[in-house]
Amino acid sequence: MIEITGLYQSYKDKNVLNNINLIIEKNEHCALVGRNGAGKSTLIHSMLGLLPVKKGSIQLGGYSHKKGEWKKIVSYLPEKFHLYPHLTGEENMRFFASLSSKEIDEKKMEEKLRLVSLWDDRHHQIKGYSKGMLQRLGLGVMLYYDTDILILDEPTSGLDPIGRKEVLDILKSLSGKTILMSSHHMDEIKQTCTNVAFLNEGTIIKYTVDDFMSNHLQEVGKK
Ligand SMILES: Nc1ncnc2c1ncn2[C@@H]1O[C@H](COP(=O)(O)OP(=O)(O)OP(=O)(O)O)[C@@H](O)[C@H]1O
C-alpha cells in the first residue's frame, strides 16, 4: 500500500504539489496522469526520496519515507535509465542484480529474462538491442529486485506500437504487485490499470479508470 498525506512540494517559490492525499491499495495498479508540468515527476521523486519532503508524510508498504526500510520493497524504472552498451543483456542484468545482493539468483535471472522475452538474446551486446528490447531489459532488472511496489515513469515512452504492446503485456501479466505508473497514453492505462490518480493544479483526485475515461478526459486535454 502507498499512502501519501498532506504532501507539499515546491521549487524555490514555485509551489508544485499542494496538499496531496493519495492511497493506493496493496496490489492495485494505478496510473498517474496529468498535463505536462503538472508535477508527476515531482511527486514520484518525492516518494523516492530524490527530493526532500518538507511537509507531509509518505508511507510505502507501511514504512515511512523518513526511514530507509522502504527501499527494500520499492523499485523504480525511470523514463531514461543507464545500461552498459558493451555488455550483453545478461551481463547488464547480472551487474544490476549484484547491486542488491551478493549472490546472484541464477534461477530468478533466467525467469525474468524469459518473462521479458530476452532469454534468446541474452548473450548479445545491448548496443544492438532495439529501444523496446532495452526497455524490456530495464523492466527485467526491476522485476529481478522482486519488490512489492513498482513505480514506473512513462514505461512505453518512445516505443513503437509493437514495443509498446510487448511492455504492456508484461505489465498486465504482473500480479501481486502494487504499481504506480505515470503515463500520457489512455489506451495503455485502460489496459493495465484499474484506477487513475489525476494530478491537477497541485492536488490529486482518484477515479476508477472507467469513470475517468467517461467523464474527465477533457481535463487532461484528451477530448
Ligand atoms: N528542478 C526544478 N527546478 C525548478 N522547477 C522545476 C524543477 N523541476 C520541475 N520544475 C517545474 O515544476 C513543475 C512540475 O514539473 P514536473 O517535471 O514534476 O511535471 P511533470 O508532470 O512530470 O511533467 P511532464 O509530463 O512534462 O514530464 C513544472 O512547472 C516544472 O517546470
GROMACS .gro file of C-alpha atoms and ligand atoms in nm:
model
  254
    1MET     CA    1   0.000   0.000   0.000
    2ILE     CA    2   0.109   0.356  -0.072
    3GLU     CA    3  -0.026   0.633   0.148
    4ILE     CA    4   0.055   0.998   0.092
    5THR     CA    5  -0.087   1.255   0.333
    6GLY     CA    6  -0.074   1.634   0.319
    7LEU     CA    7   0.225   1.645   0.086
    8TYR     CA    8   0.351   1.981  -0.035
    9GLN     CA    9   0.646   2.036  -0.267
   10SER     CA   10   0.798   2.344  -0.423
   11TYR     CA   11   1.099   2.466  -0.618
   12LYS     CA   12   1.219   2.795  -0.468
   13ASP     CA   13   0.896   2.997  -0.460
   14LYS     CA   14   0.707   2.783  -0.716
   15ASN     CA   15   0.450   2.557  -0.548
   16VAL     CA   16   0.406   2.234  -0.744
   17LEU     CA   17   0.230   1.997  -0.503
   18ASN     CA   18  -0.035   2.148  -0.278
   19ASN     CA   19  -0.168   1.908  -0.017
   20ILE     CA   20  -0.151   1.577  -0.200
   21ASN     CA   21  -0.356   1.297  -0.040
   22LEU     CA   22  -0.344   0.961  -0.211
   23ILE     CA   23  -0.396   0.599  -0.115
   24ILE     CA   24  -0.301   0.318  -0.349
   25GLU     CA   25  -0.412  -0.015  -0.210
   26LYS     CA   26  -0.194  -0.325  -0.199
   27ASN     CA   27  -0.186  -0.494  -0.543
   28GLU     CA   28  -0.364  -0.200  -0.707
   29HIS     CA   29  -0.242  -0.086  -1.049
   30CYS     CA   30  -0.283   0.292  -1.059
   31ALA     CA   31  -0.195   0.536  -1.338
   32LEU     CA   32  -0.055   0.878  -1.253
   33VAL     CA   33  -0.198   1.123  -1.503
   34GLY     CA   34  -0.161   1.496  -1.552
   35ARG     CA   35  -0.075   1.753  -1.813
   36ASN     CA   36   0.289   1.833  -1.889
   37GLY     CA   37   0.434   2.017  -1.594
   38ALA     CA   38   0.154   1.910  -1.357
   39GLY     CA   39   0.409   1.766  -1.116
   40LYS     CA   40   0.410   1.389  -1.181
   41SER     CA   41   0.788   1.359  -1.171
   42THR     CA   42   0.800   1.587  -0.868
   43LEU     CA   43   0.559   1.353  -0.688
   44ILE     CA   44   0.750   1.039  -0.788
   45HIS     CA   45   1.083   1.195  -0.691
   46SER     CA   46   0.939   1.295  -0.354
   47MET     CA   47   0.820   0.938  -0.299
   48LEU     CA   48   1.164   0.801  -0.383
   49GLY     CA   49   1.350   1.038  -0.155
   50LEU     CA   50   1.513   1.214  -0.451
   51LEU     CA   51   1.354   1.539  -0.335
   52PRO     CA   52   1.344   1.625   0.034
   53VAL     CA   53   0.994   1.629   0.181
   54LYS     CA   54   0.945   1.933   0.399
   55LYS     CA   55   0.574   1.898   0.462
   56GLY     CA   56   0.358   1.587   0.454
   57SER     CA   57   0.404   1.217   0.501
   58ILE     CA   58   0.465   0.925   0.267
   59GLN     CA   59   0.422   0.562   0.368
   60LEU     CA   60   0.538   0.289   0.132
   61GLY     CA   61   0.428  -0.059   0.230
   62GLY     CA   62   0.383   0.064   0.585
   63TYR     CA   63   0.731   0.219   0.604
   64SER     CA   64   0.773   0.592   0.648
   65HIS     CA   65   0.976   0.779   0.388
   66LYS     CA   66   1.178   0.914   0.679
   67LYS     CA   67   1.337   0.575   0.742
   68GLY     CA   68   1.535   0.368   0.493
   69GLU     CA   69   1.339   0.040   0.513
   70TRP     CA   70   1.102   0.129   0.229
   71LYS     CA   71   1.391   0.091  -0.016
   72LYS     CA   72   1.372  -0.286   0.024
   73ILE     CA   73   1.017  -0.302  -0.106
   74VAL     CA   74   1.013  -0.036  -0.378
   75SER     CA   75   1.173  -0.038  -0.721
   76TYR     CA   76   1.167   0.238  -0.977
   77LEU     CA   77   1.200   0.238  -1.354
   78PRO     CA   78   1.279   0.593  -1.469
   79GLU     CA   79   1.182   0.711  -1.816
   80LYS     CA   80   1.550   0.722  -1.906
   81PHE     CA   81   1.793   0.484  -1.740
   82HIS     CA   82   2.152   0.391  -1.793
   83LEU     CA   83   2.261   0.048  -1.912
   84TYR     CA   84   2.607  -0.058  -2.031
   85PRO     CA   85   2.610  -0.077  -2.414
   86HIS     CA   86   2.916  -0.301  -2.445
   87LEU     CA   87   2.781  -0.560  -2.203
   88THR     CA   88   2.532  -0.825  -2.304
   89GLY     CA   89   2.174  -0.827  -2.177
   90GLU     CA   90   2.261  -1.093  -1.922
   91GLU     CA   91   2.576  -0.911  -1.809
   92ASN     CA   92   2.379  -0.593  -1.757
   93MET     CA   93   2.121  -0.776  -1.552
   94ARG     CA   94   2.392  -0.952  -1.355
   95PHE     CA   95   2.558  -0.618  -1.278
   96PHE     CA   96   2.238  -0.455  -1.152
   97ALA     CA   97   2.138  -0.771  -0.965
   98SER     CA   98   2.473  -0.765  -0.786
   99LEU     CA   99   2.390  -0.419  -0.651
  100SER     CA  100   2.103  -0.562  -0.447
  101SER     CA  101   2.252  -0.891  -0.329
  102LYS     CA  102   2.592  -1.054  -0.302
  103GLU     CA  103   2.483  -1.377  -0.466
  104ILE     CA  104   2.304  -1.382  -0.797
  105ASP     CA  105   1.991  -1.594  -0.802
  106GLU     CA  106   2.050  -1.766  -1.137
  107LYS     CA  107   1.704  -1.920  -1.149
  108LYS     CA  108   1.539  -1.587  -1.087
  109MET     CA  109   1.757  -1.421  -1.350
  110GLU     CA  110   1.655  -1.679  -1.611
  111GLU     CA  111   1.291  -1.644  -1.508
  112LYS     CA  112   1.299  -1.264  -1.550
  113LEU     CA  113   1.494  -1.273  -1.879
  114ARG     CA  114   1.233  -1.516  -2.012
  115LEU     CA  115   0.948  -1.303  -1.876
  116VAL     CA  116   1.074  -1.002  -2.073
  117SER     CA  117   1.140  -1.222  -2.379
  118LEU     CA  118   1.515  -1.161  -2.382
  119TRP     CA  119   1.638  -1.509  -2.299
  120ASP     CA  120   1.736  -1.588  -2.659
  121ASP     CA  121   1.917  -1.251  -2.691
  122ARG     CA  122   2.085  -1.261  -2.352
  123HIS     CA  123   2.435  -1.312  -2.493
  124HIS     CA  124   2.415  -1.020  -2.736
  125GLN     CA  125   2.568  -0.682  -2.656
  126ILE     CA  126   2.287  -0.441  -2.586
  127LYS     CA  127   2.426  -0.179  -2.823
  128GLY     CA  128   2.250  -0.392  -3.085
  129TYR     CA  129   1.918  -0.401  -2.896
  130SER     CA  130   1.612  -0.209  -3.016
  131LYS     CA  131   1.453   0.057  -2.792
  132GLY     CA  132   1.183  -0.192  -2.699
  133MET     CA  133   1.440  -0.457  -2.602
  134LEU     CA  134   1.626  -0.203  -2.386
  135GLN     CA  135   1.303  -0.105  -2.213
  136ARG     CA  136   1.220  -0.471  -2.153
  137LEU     CA  137   1.566  -0.525  -2.009
  138GLY     CA  138   1.510  -0.232  -1.771
  139LEU     CA  139   1.182  -0.390  -1.674
  140GLY     CA  140   1.355  -0.726  -1.625
  141VAL     CA  141   1.611  -0.570  -1.391
  142MET     CA  142   1.331  -0.404  -1.197
  143LEU     CA  143   1.144  -0.732  -1.170
  144TYR     CA  144   1.458  -0.916  -1.060
  145TYR     CA  145   1.454  -0.697  -0.748
  146ASP     CA  146   1.115  -0.858  -0.681
  147THR     CA  147   0.976  -0.574  -0.471
  148ASP     CA  148   0.610  -0.538  -0.372
  149ILE     CA  149   0.584  -0.183  -0.505
  150LEU     CA  150   0.679  -0.081  -0.859
  151ILE     CA  151   0.696   0.281  -0.970
  152LEU     CA  152   0.733   0.340  -1.342
  153ASP     CA  153   0.780   0.669  -1.522
  154GLU     CA  154   0.624   0.656  -1.870
  155PRO     CA  155   0.732   0.296  -1.934
  156THR     CA  156   0.641   0.296  -2.304
  157SER     CA  157   0.780   0.639  -2.390
  158GLY     CA  158   0.944   0.644  -2.733
  159LEU     CA  159   0.846   0.288  -2.827
  160ASP     CA  160   0.679   0.184  -3.150
  161PRO     CA  161   0.340   0.006  -3.133
  162ILE     CA  162   0.496  -0.341  -3.119
  163GLY     CA  163   0.744  -0.238  -2.850
  164ARG     CA  164   0.463  -0.078  -2.650
  165LYS     CA  165   0.249  -0.388  -2.674
  166GLU     CA  166   0.535  -0.608  -2.552
  167VAL     CA  167   0.596  -0.386  -2.248
  168LEU     CA  168   0.223  -0.360  -2.174
  169ASP     CA  169   0.177  -0.736  -2.197
  170ILE     CA  170   0.447  -0.781  -1.933
  171LEU     CA  171   0.291  -0.519  -1.705
  172LYS     CA  172  -0.052  -0.677  -1.746
  173SER     CA  173   0.087  -1.016  -1.652
  174LEU     CA  174   0.217  -0.895  -1.315
  175SER     CA  175   0.005  -0.996  -1.020
  176GLY     CA  176   0.071  -0.941  -0.653
  177LYS     CA  177   0.237  -0.604  -0.716
  178THR     CA  178   0.132  -0.254  -0.624
  179ILE     CA  179   0.200  -0.038  -0.929
  180LEU     CA  180   0.209   0.338  -0.980
  181MET     CA  181   0.278   0.423  -1.341
  182SER     CA  182   0.287   0.768  -1.497
  183SER     CA  183   0.150   0.774  -1.849
  184HIS     CA  184   0.005   1.002  -2.114
  185HIS     CA  185  -0.147   0.712  -2.310
  186MET     CA  186  -0.511   0.649  -2.227
  187ASP     CA  187  -0.522   0.320  -2.418
  188GLU     CA  188  -0.238   0.173  -2.214
  189ILE     CA  189  -0.386   0.299  -1.890
  190LYS     CA  190  -0.710   0.124  -1.980
  191GLN     CA  191  -0.522  -0.199  -2.048
  192THR     CA  192  -0.302  -0.205  -1.741
  193CYS     CA  193  -0.463  -0.004  -1.459
  194THR     CA  194  -0.781  -0.012  -1.253
  195ASN     CA  195  -0.753   0.343  -1.118
  196VAL     CA  196  -0.629   0.685  -1.220
  197ALA     CA  197  -0.467   0.937  -0.986
  198PHE     CA  198  -0.526   1.264  -1.169
  199LEU     CA  199  -0.281   1.537  -1.074
  200ASN     CA  200  -0.412   1.882  -1.149
  201GLU     CA  201  -0.322   2.223  -1.003
  202GLY     CA  202  -0.116   2.063  -0.731
  203THR     CA  203  -0.378   1.823  -0.597
  204ILE     CA  204  -0.484   1.468  -0.676
  205ILE     CA  205  -0.828   1.324  -0.735
  206LYS     CA  206  -0.857   0.949  -0.776
  207TYR     CA  207  -1.103   0.789  -1.018
  208THR     CA  208  -1.174   0.442  -1.147
  209VAL     CA  209  -1.038   0.407  -1.499
  210ASP     CA  210  -1.391   0.381  -1.640
  211ASP     CA  211  -1.511   0.696  -1.463
  212PHE     CA  212  -1.200   0.884  -1.570
  213MET     CA  213  -1.232   0.776  -1.934
  214SER     CA  214  -1.604   0.858  -1.945
  215ASN     CA  215  -1.612   1.187  -1.756
  216HIS     CA  216  -1.273   1.353  -1.714
  217LEU     CA  217  -1.064   1.315  -2.031
  218GLN     CA  218  -1.124   1.676  -2.134
  219GLU     CA  219  -0.950   1.790  -1.814
  220VAL     CA  220  -0.627   1.629  -1.929
  221GLY     CA  221  -0.670   1.762  -2.282
  222LYS     CA  222  -0.758   1.431  -2.444
  223LYS     CA  223  -1.109   1.507  -2.567
  224LIG     N1  224   1.446   2.129  -1.063
  224LIG     C1  225   1.345   2.215  -1.087
  224LIG     N2  226   1.358   2.346  -1.058
  224LIG     C2  227   1.259   2.433  -1.079
  224LIG     N3  228   1.138   2.399  -1.131
  224LIG     C3  229   1.119   2.270  -1.164
  224LIG     C4  230   1.221   2.171  -1.143
  224LIG     N4  231   1.174   2.051  -1.183
  224LIG     C5  232   1.048   2.074  -1.227
  224LIG     N5  233   1.016   2.205  -1.215
  224LIG     C6  234   0.886   2.266  -1.251
  224LIG     O1  235   0.787   2.204  -1.169
  224LIG     C7  236   0.669   2.180  -1.243
  224LIG     C8  237   0.637   2.031  -1.239
  224LIG     O2  238   0.735   1.961  -1.312
  224LIG     P1  239   0.734   1.803  -1.327
  224LIG     O3  240   0.853   1.766  -1.407
  224LIG     O4  241   0.717   1.742  -1.193
  224LIG     O5  242   0.599   1.780  -1.412
  224LIG     P2  243   0.551   1.652  -1.494
  224LIG     O6  244   0.405   1.638  -1.467
  224LIG     O7  245   0.637   1.535  -1.459
  224LIG     O8  246   0.576   1.696  -1.643
  224LIG     P3  247   0.595   1.608  -1.779
  224LIG     O9  248   0.463   1.540  -1.808
  224LIG    O10  249   0.626   1.712  -1.881
  224LIG    O11  250   0.708   1.512  -1.756
  224LIG     C9  251   0.694   2.234  -1.383
  224LIG    O12  252   0.641   2.364  -1.391
  224LIG    C10  253   0.844   2.237  -1.395
  224LIG    O13  254   0.887   2.338  -1.480
   0.00000   0.00000   0.00000
